Coordinates of C-alpha atoms and ligand atoms in Angstrom, one line a residue:
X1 CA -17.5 0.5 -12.0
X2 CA -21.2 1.2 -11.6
X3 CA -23.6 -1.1 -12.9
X4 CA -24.9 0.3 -16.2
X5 CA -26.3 -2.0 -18.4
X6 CA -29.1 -4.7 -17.2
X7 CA -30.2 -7.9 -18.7
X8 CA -33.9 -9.4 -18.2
X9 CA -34.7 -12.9 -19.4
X10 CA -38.5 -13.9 -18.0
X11 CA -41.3 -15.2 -19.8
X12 CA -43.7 -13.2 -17.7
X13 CA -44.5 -9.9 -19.3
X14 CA -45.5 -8.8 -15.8
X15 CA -42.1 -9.5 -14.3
X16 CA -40.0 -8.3 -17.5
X17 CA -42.4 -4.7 -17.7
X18 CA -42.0 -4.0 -13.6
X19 CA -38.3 -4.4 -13.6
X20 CA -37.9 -2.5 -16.7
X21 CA -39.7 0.5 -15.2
X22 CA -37.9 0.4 -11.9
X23 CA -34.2 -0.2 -13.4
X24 CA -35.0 2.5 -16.3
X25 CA -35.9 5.0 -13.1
X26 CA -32.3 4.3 -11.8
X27 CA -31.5 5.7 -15.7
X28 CA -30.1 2.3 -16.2
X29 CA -30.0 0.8 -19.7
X30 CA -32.4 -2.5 -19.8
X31 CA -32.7 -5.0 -22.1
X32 CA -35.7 -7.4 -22.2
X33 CA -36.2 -11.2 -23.4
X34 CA -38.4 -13.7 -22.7
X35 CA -36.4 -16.8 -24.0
X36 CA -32.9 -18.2 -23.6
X37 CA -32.2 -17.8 -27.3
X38 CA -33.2 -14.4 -27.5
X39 CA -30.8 -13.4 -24.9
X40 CA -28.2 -15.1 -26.2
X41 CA -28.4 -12.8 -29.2
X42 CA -27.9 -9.7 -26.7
X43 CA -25.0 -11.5 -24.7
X44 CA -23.3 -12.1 -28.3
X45 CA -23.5 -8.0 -29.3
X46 CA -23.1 -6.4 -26.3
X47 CA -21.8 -6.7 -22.3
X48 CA -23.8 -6.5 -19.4
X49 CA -23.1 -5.7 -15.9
X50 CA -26.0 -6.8 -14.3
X51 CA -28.7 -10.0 -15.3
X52 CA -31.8 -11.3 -14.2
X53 CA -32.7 -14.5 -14.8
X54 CA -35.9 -16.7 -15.0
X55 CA -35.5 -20.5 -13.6
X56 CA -37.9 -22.0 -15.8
X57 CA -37.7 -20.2 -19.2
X58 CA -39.6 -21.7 -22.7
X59 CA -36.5 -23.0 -24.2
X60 CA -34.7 -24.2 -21.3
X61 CA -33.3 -23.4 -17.7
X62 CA -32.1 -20.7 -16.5
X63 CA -28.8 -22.8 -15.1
X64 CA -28.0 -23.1 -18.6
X65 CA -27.3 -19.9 -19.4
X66 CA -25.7 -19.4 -16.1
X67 CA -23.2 -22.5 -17.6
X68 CA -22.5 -21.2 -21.2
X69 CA -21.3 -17.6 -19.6
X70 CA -19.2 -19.6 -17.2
X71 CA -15.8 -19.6 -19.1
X72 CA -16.0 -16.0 -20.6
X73 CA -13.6 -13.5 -18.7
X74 CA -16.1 -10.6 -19.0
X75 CA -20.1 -11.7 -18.0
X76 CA -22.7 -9.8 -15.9
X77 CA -23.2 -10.8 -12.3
X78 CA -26.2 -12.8 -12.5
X79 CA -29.2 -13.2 -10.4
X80 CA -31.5 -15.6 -10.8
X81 CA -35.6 -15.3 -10.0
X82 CA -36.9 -18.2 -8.7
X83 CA -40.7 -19.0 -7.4
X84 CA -40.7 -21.1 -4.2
X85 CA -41.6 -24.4 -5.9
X86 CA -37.4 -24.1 -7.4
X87 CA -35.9 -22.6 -4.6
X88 CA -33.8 -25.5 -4.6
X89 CA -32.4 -24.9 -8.3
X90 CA -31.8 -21.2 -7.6
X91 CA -29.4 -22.8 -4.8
X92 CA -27.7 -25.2 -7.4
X93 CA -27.6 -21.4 -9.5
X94 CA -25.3 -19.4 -6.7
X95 CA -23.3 -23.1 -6.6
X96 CA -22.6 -22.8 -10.1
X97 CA -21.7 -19.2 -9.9
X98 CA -24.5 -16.8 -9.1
X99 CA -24.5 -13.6 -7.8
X100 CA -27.5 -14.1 -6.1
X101 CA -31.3 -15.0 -6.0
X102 CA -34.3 -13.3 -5.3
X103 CA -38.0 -15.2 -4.5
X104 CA -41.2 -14.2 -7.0
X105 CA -43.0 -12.1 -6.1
X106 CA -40.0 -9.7 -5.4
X107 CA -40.8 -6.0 -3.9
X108 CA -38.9 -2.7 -5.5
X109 CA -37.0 -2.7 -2.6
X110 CA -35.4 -6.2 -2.5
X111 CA -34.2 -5.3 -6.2
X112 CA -32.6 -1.8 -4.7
X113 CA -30.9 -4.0 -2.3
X114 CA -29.7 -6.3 -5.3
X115 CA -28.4 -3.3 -6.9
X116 CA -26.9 -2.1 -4.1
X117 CA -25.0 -5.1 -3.8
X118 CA -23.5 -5.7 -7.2
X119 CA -22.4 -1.9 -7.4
X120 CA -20.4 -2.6 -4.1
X121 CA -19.1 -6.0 -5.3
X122 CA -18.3 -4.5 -8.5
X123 CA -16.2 -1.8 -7.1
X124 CA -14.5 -4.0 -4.5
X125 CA -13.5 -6.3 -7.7
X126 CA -12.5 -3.2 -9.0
X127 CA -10.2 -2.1 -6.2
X128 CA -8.8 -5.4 -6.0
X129 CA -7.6 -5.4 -9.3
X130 CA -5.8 -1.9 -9.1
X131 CA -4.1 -3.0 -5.6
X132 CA -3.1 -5.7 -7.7
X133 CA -1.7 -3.8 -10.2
X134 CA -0.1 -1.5 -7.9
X135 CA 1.9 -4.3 -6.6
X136 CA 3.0 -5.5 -10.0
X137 CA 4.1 -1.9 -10.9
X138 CA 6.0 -1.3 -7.9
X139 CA 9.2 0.5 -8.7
X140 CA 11.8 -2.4 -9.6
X141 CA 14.7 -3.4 -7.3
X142 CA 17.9 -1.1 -8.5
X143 CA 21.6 -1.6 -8.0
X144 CA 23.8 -3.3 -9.8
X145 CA 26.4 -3.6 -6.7
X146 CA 27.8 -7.1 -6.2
X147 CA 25.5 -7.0 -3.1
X148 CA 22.2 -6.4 -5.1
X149 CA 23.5 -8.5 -7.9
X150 CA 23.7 -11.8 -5.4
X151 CA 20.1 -10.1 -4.2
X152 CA 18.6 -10.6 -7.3
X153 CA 19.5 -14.0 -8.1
X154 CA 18.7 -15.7 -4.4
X155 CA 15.0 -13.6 -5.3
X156 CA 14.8 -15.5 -8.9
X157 CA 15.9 -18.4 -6.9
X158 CA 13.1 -19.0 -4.6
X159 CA 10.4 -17.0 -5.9
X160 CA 8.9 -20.0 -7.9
X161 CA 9.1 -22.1 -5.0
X162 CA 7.1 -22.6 -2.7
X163 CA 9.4 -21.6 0.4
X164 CA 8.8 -19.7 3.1
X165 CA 10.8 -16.5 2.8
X166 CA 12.3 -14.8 5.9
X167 CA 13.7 -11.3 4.7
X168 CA 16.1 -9.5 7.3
X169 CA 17.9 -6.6 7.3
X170 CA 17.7 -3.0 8.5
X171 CA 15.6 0.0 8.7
X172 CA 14.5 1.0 4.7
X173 CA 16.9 -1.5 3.2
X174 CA 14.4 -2.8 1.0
X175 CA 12.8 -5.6 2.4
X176 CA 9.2 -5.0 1.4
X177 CA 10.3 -4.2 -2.3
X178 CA 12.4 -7.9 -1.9
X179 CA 9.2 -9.2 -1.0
X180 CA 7.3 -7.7 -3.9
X181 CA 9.6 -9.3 -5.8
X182 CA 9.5 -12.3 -4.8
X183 CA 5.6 -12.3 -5.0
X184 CA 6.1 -10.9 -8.9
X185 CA 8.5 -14.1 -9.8
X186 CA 6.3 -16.4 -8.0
X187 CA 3.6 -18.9 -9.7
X188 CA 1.3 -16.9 -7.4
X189 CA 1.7 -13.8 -9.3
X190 CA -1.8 -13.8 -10.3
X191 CA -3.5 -14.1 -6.7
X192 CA -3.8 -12.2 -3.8
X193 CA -0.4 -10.5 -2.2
X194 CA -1.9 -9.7 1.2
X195 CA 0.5 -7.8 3.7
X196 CA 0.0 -7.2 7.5
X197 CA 2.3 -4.7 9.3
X198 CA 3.0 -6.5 12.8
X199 CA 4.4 -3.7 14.2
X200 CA 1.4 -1.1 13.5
X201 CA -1.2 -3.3 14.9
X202 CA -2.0 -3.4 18.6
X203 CA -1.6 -6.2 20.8
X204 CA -5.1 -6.9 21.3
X205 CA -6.5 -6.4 17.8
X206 CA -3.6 -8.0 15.8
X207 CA -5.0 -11.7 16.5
X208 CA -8.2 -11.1 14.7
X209 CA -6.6 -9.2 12.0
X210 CA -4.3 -12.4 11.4
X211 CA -7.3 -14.8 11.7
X212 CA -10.4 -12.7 11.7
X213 CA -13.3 -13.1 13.9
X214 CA -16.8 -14.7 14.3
X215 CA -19.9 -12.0 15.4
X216 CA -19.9 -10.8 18.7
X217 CA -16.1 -12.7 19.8
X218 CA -15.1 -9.6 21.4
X219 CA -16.7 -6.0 22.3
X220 CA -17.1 -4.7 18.9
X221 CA -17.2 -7.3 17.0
X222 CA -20.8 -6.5 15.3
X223 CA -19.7 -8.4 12.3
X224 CA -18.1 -12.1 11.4
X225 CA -14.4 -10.7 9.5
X226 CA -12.1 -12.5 7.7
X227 CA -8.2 -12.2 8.8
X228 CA -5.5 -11.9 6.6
X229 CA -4.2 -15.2 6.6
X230 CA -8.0 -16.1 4.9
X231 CA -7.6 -13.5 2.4
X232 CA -4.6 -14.6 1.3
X233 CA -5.8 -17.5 0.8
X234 CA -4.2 -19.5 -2.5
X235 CA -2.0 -16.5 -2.4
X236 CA 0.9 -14.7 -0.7
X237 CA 0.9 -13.2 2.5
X238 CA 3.6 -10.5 3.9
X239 CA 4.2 -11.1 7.5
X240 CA 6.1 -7.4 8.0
X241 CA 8.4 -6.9 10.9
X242 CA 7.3 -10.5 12.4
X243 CA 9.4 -9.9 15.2
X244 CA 7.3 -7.9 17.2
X245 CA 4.3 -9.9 17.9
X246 CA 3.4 -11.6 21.3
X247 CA 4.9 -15.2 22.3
X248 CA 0.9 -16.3 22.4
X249 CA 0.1 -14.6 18.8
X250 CA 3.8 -16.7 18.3
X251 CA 2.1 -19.8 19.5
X252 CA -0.7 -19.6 16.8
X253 CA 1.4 -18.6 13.6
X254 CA 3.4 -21.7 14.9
X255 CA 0.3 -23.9 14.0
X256 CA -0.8 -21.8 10.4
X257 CA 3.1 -22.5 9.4
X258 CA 2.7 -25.9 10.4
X259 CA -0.7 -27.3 9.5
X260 CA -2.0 -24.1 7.4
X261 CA -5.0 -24.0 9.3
X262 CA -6.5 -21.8 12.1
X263 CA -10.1 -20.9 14.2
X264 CA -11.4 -17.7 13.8
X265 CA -11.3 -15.7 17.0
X266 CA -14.5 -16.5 19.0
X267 CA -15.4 -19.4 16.7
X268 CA -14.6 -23.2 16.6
X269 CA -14.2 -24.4 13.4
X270 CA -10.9 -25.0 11.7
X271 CA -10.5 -23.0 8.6
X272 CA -8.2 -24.5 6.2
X273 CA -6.0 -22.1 3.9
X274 CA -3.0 -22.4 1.2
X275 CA -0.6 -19.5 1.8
X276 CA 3.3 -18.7 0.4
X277 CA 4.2 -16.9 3.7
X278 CA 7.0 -14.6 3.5
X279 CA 7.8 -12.5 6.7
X280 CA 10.3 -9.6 7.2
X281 CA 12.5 -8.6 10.4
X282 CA 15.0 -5.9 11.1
X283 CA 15.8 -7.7 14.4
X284 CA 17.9 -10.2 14.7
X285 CA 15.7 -13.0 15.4
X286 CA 18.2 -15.2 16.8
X287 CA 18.9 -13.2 19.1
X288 CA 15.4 -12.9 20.0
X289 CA 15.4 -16.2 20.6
X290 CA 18.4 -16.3 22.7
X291 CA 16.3 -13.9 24.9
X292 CA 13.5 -15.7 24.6
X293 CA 11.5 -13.0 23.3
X294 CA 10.8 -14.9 20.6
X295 CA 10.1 -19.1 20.2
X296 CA 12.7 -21.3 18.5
X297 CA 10.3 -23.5 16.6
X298 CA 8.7 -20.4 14.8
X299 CA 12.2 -19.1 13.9
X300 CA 13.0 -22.6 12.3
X301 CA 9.6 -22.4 9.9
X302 CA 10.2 -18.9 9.2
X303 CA 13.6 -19.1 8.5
X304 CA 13.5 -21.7 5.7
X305 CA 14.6 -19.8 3.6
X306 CA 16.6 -16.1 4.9
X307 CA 17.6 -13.5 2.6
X308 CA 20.0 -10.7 4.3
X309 CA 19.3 -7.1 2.5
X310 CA 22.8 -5.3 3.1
X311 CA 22.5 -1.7 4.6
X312 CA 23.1 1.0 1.8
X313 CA 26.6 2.3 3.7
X314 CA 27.5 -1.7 2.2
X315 CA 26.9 -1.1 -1.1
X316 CA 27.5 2.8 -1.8
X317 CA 28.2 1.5 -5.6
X318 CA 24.7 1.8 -5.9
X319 CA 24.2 5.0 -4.4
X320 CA 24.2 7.3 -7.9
X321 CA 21.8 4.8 -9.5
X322 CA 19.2 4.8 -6.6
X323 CA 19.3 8.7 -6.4
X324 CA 19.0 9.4 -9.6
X325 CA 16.0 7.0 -9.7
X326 CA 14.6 8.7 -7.1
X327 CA 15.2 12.1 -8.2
X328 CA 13.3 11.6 -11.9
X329 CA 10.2 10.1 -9.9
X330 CA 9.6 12.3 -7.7
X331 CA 10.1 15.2 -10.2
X332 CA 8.0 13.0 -12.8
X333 CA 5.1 12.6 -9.7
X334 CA 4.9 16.5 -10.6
X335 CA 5.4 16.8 -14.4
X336 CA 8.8 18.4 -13.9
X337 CA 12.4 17.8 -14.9
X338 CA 14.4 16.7 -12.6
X339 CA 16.7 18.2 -11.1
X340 CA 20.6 17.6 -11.5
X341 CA 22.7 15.6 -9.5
X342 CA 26.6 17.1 -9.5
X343 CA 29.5 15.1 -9.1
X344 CA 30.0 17.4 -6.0
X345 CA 26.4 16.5 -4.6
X346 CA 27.4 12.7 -5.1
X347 CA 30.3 12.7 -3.8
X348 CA 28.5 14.5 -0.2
X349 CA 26.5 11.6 -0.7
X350 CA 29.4 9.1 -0.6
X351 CA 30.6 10.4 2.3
X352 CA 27.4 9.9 4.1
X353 CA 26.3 6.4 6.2
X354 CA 23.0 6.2 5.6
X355 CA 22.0 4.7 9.0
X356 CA 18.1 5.1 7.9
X357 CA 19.6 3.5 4.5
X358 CA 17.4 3.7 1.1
X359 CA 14.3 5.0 2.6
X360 CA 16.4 8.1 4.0
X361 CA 18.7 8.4 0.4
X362 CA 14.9 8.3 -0.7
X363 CA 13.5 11.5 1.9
X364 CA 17.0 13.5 1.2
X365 CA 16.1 13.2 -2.6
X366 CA 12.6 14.2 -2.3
X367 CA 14.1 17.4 0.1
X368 CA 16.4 18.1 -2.9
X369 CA 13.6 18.1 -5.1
X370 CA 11.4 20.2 -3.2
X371 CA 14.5 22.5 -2.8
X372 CA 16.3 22.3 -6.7
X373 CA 14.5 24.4 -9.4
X374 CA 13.3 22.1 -12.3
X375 CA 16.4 20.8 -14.3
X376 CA 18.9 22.8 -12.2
X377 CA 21.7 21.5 -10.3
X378 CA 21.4 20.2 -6.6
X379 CA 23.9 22.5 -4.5
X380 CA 25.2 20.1 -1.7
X381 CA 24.1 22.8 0.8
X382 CA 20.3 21.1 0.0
X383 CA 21.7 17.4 1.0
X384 CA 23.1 19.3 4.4
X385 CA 20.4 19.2 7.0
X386 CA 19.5 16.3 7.0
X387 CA 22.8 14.5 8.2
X388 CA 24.3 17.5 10.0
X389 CA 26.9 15.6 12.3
X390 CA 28.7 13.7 10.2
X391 CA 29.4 16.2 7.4
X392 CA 30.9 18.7 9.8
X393 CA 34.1 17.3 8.8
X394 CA 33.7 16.9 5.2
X395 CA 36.0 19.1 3.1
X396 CA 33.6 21.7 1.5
X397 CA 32.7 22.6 5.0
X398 CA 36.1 23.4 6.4
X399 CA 36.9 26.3 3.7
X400 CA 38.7 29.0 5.6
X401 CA 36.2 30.8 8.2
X402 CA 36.7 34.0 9.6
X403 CA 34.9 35.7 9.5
X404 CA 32.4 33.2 8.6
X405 CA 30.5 34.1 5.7
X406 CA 27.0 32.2 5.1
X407 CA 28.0 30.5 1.8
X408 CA 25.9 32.4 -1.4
X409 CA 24.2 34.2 1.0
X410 CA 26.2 36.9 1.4
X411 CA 25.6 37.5 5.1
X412 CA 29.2 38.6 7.3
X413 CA 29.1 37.6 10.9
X414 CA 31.6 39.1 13.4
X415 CA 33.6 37.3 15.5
X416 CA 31.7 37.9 19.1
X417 CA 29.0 35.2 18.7
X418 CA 25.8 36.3 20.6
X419 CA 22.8 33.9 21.3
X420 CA 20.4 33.1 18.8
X421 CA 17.5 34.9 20.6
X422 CA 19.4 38.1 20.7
X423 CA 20.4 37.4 17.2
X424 CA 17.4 36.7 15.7
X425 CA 15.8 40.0 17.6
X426 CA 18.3 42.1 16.5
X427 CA 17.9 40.5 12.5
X428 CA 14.3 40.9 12.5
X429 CA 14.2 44.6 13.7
X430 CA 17.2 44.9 11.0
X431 CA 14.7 43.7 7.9
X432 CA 11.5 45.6 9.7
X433 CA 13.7 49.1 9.5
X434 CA 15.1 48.0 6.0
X435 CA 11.0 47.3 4.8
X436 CA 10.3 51.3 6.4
X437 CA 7.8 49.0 9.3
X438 CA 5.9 46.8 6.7
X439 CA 5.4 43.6 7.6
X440 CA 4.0 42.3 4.7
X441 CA 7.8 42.7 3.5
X442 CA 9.9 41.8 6.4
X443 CA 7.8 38.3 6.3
X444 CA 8.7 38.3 2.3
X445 CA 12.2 39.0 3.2
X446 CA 12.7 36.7 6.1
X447 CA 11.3 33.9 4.0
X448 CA 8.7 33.2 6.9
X449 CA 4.4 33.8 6.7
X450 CA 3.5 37.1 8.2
X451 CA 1.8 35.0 11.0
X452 CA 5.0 33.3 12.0
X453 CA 6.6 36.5 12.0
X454 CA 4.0 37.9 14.4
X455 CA 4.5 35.4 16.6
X456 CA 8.3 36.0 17.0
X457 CA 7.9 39.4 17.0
X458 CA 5.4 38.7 19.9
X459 CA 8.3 36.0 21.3
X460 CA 10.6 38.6 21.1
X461 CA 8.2 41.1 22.6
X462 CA 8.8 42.9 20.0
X463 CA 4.9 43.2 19.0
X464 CA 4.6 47.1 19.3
Ligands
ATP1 N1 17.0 -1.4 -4.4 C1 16.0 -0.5 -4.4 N2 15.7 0.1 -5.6 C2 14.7 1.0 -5.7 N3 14.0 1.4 -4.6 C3 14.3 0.9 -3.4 C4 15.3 -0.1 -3.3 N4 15.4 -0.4 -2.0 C5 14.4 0.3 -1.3 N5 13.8 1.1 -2.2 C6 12.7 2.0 -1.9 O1 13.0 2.5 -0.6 C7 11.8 2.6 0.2 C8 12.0 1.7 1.5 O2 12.0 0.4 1.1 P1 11.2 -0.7 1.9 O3 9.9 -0.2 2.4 O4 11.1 -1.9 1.0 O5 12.2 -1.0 3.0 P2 12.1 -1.8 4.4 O6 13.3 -2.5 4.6 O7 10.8 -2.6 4.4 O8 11.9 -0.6 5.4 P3 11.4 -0.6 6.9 O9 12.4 -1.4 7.7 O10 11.4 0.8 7.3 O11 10.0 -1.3 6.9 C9 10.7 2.2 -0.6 O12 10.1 3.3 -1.2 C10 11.4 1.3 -1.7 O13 10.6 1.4 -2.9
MG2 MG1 9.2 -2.5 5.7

């Protein structure tokens, strides 16, 4: 959201005519008063992004405007224009909610600067809100298994408390999305939902992205940062996979859980915050502790409050549901119908143990997708691959076989088996004779780019 439309309130012609010339150069829209009551009459008709206001104006103070905008939802980020003799009320201004000041006489630079700064803010406002969003619309919790059903209630449970949440279970059960949940039920709805991966950030960097750091605390550090825990602040923050940071990171989440408070790396004073912490694990943090990977007295504050999320193989009543869920938005993601999910494809997935659980049900489905023509049915051959082992013993594999013939495909193998070099250098000469030498075919054939078939003919030395 760019800034568009500018407001000017100063007495001085001067002032009003030079900012008018430079914003209107930026093809900005301008409006110009000189009084407090005049621009109240603009504020009234129309919105503005962007304001510049006079301290000492005719009919009042500039402050006063700044006061009446206060409350409304939608207002222009204000700056106000001050001569030295009231630098001191343009301070009282950005205490009361200004965007900024800027000293009379101001150069056309200092104002590009300004604008500069209000189109950044405006846009980081702007991303904020769509993250946000993003984490309100997050695909809802599905399942109506016993398991998810006891799920859903320990989430509607604790999410309007103010607990901290400890959320184990394994790989892709669903632990973020139980966090998200948890954040959307709380009275913290409405404020930030920060999230740090512990697992993707290195050792040496992860202490300043929990707590940020002052300028110059470390090689690097060319800039003072704010850390998660100071973002979140008045909000939630998402400690993911809390298991795998350092006993001496351990030491210093001990003291945020604790006493909500923390230094910045390189600095020395105390910042306070007030944070809902909910963390995630797919360790077993007791046993962590038994090893003495990780310390007791953090494992009691986190786990105040621990929700299990059962492994999918636990709770295959839900498998149907989640697929089909998955399967209409992926296909919607691409304007397409979904495609079908046979009782025989279901039933392959039944038989399956889903060690990567929902996240893995999630990839097969996206495979099928990628696989299925729009609104046709998903042959179980497409749900194969990805879980070769344990299917080799699944009925519609052990259908009488010799000689084997390549399901739908049509292809007869005899009996001698050869290896796959020789038989993929026989095949390949076998399509080139049947496309008369033409490449351009064979690839088309083979299903393969004409490069990759070089490159195995090449392999093969075939390449003459
Ligand atoms: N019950 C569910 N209903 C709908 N979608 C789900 C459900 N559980 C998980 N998912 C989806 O599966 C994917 C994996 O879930 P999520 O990232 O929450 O798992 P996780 O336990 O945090 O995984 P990891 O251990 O890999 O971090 C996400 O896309 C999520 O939206
Ligand atoms: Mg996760």
């Amino acid at each position: 959201m760019a800034i568009e439309k500018v407001i000017v309130i100063d007495d001085e012609p001067i002032i009003r005519r030079s900012l008018e010339l430079q914003l209107r150069g930026k093809r900005l829209s301008v409006a110009l008063c000189s009084t407090i009551a005049e621009a109240e009459k603009y504020i009234a008709k129309d919105s503005f992004d962007l304001m510049f206001v006079d301290v000492r104006l005719p009919d009042g103070d500039g402050t006063d405007l700044l006061n009446r905008l206060a409350p409304r939802a939608e207002k222009p980020l204000i700056v106000v224009m001050t001569g030295y003799g009231t630098i001191e009320s343009a301070v009282n201004c950005i205490r009361s909610g200004a965007f900024d000041y800027i000293i009379k006489p101001f150069s056309a630079s200092q104002i590009d600067v300004i604008l500069r700064k209000a189109d950044n803010f405006n846009q980081a406002v702007r991303i904020s809100q769509i993250l946000a969003q993003e984490s309100l619309d997050a695909a809802p919790l599905v399942g109506e298994s016993r398991a998810i059903g006891q799920l859903r209630q320990m989430i509607q449970k604790v999410a309007p408390t103010e607990a901290t949440v400890l959320i184990c279970g394994e790989n892709g059960t669903g632990k973020e999305l139980v966090a998200t949940e948890i954040f959307r039920s709380s009275a913290r709805a409405q404020s930030p939902f920060i999230k740090v991966n512990c697992a993707a950030i290195s050792e040496t960097l992860i202490e300043s992205e929990f707590f940020g750091h002052e300028r110059g605390a470390f090689t690097g550090a060319t800039e003072k940062r704010e850390g998660r825990f100071e973002l979140a602040n008045n909000g939630t923050i998402l400690l993911d996979e809390i298991s795998e940071i350092s006993l001496k990171l351990q030491a210093k989440l001990l003291r945020v859980l604790q006493e909500r408070e923390f230094e910045r790396v390189g600095g020395n004073r105390t910042i306070k915050v007030n944070v809902r912490v909910l963390a995630t694990t797919n360790r077993d943090l007791q046993k962590s502790v038994e090893s003495q990977e990780f310390r007791q007295d953090l494992y009691y504050r986190l786990n105040v409050f621990p929700i299990v999320v059962p492994p999918l193989r636990k709770r295959k009543d839900d498998l149907e549901e989640l697929a089909k869920g998955f399967l209409s938005r992926i296909a919607r993601r691409s304007g397409a119908q979904p495609p079908v999910l046979t009782p025989a494809s279901l039933e392959v997935l039944q038989t399956y143990d889903w060690p990567g659980n929902v996240r893995e049900l999630q990839n097969v489905m996206e495979r099928a997708v990628i696989l299925t023509e729009p609104g046709q049915e998903i042959t179980p051959q497409f749900l194969e691959p990805m879980f070769p082992t344990q299917l080799l013993d699944h009925p519609w594999k052990e259908e009488p076989s010799e000689p084997v013939d390549a399901r739908n495909s049509g292809i007869v193998f005899p009996d001698h088996i050869v290896s796959l070099e020789e038989l993929e250098r026989e095949y390949i000469l076998h399509a080139l004779r049947k496309a008369n030498g033409n490449r351009t075919h064979t690839a088309q054939m083979l299903g393969i780019s004409i490069r990759t078939l070089r490159n195995k003919l090449n392999e093969l030395k075939l390449g003459a």
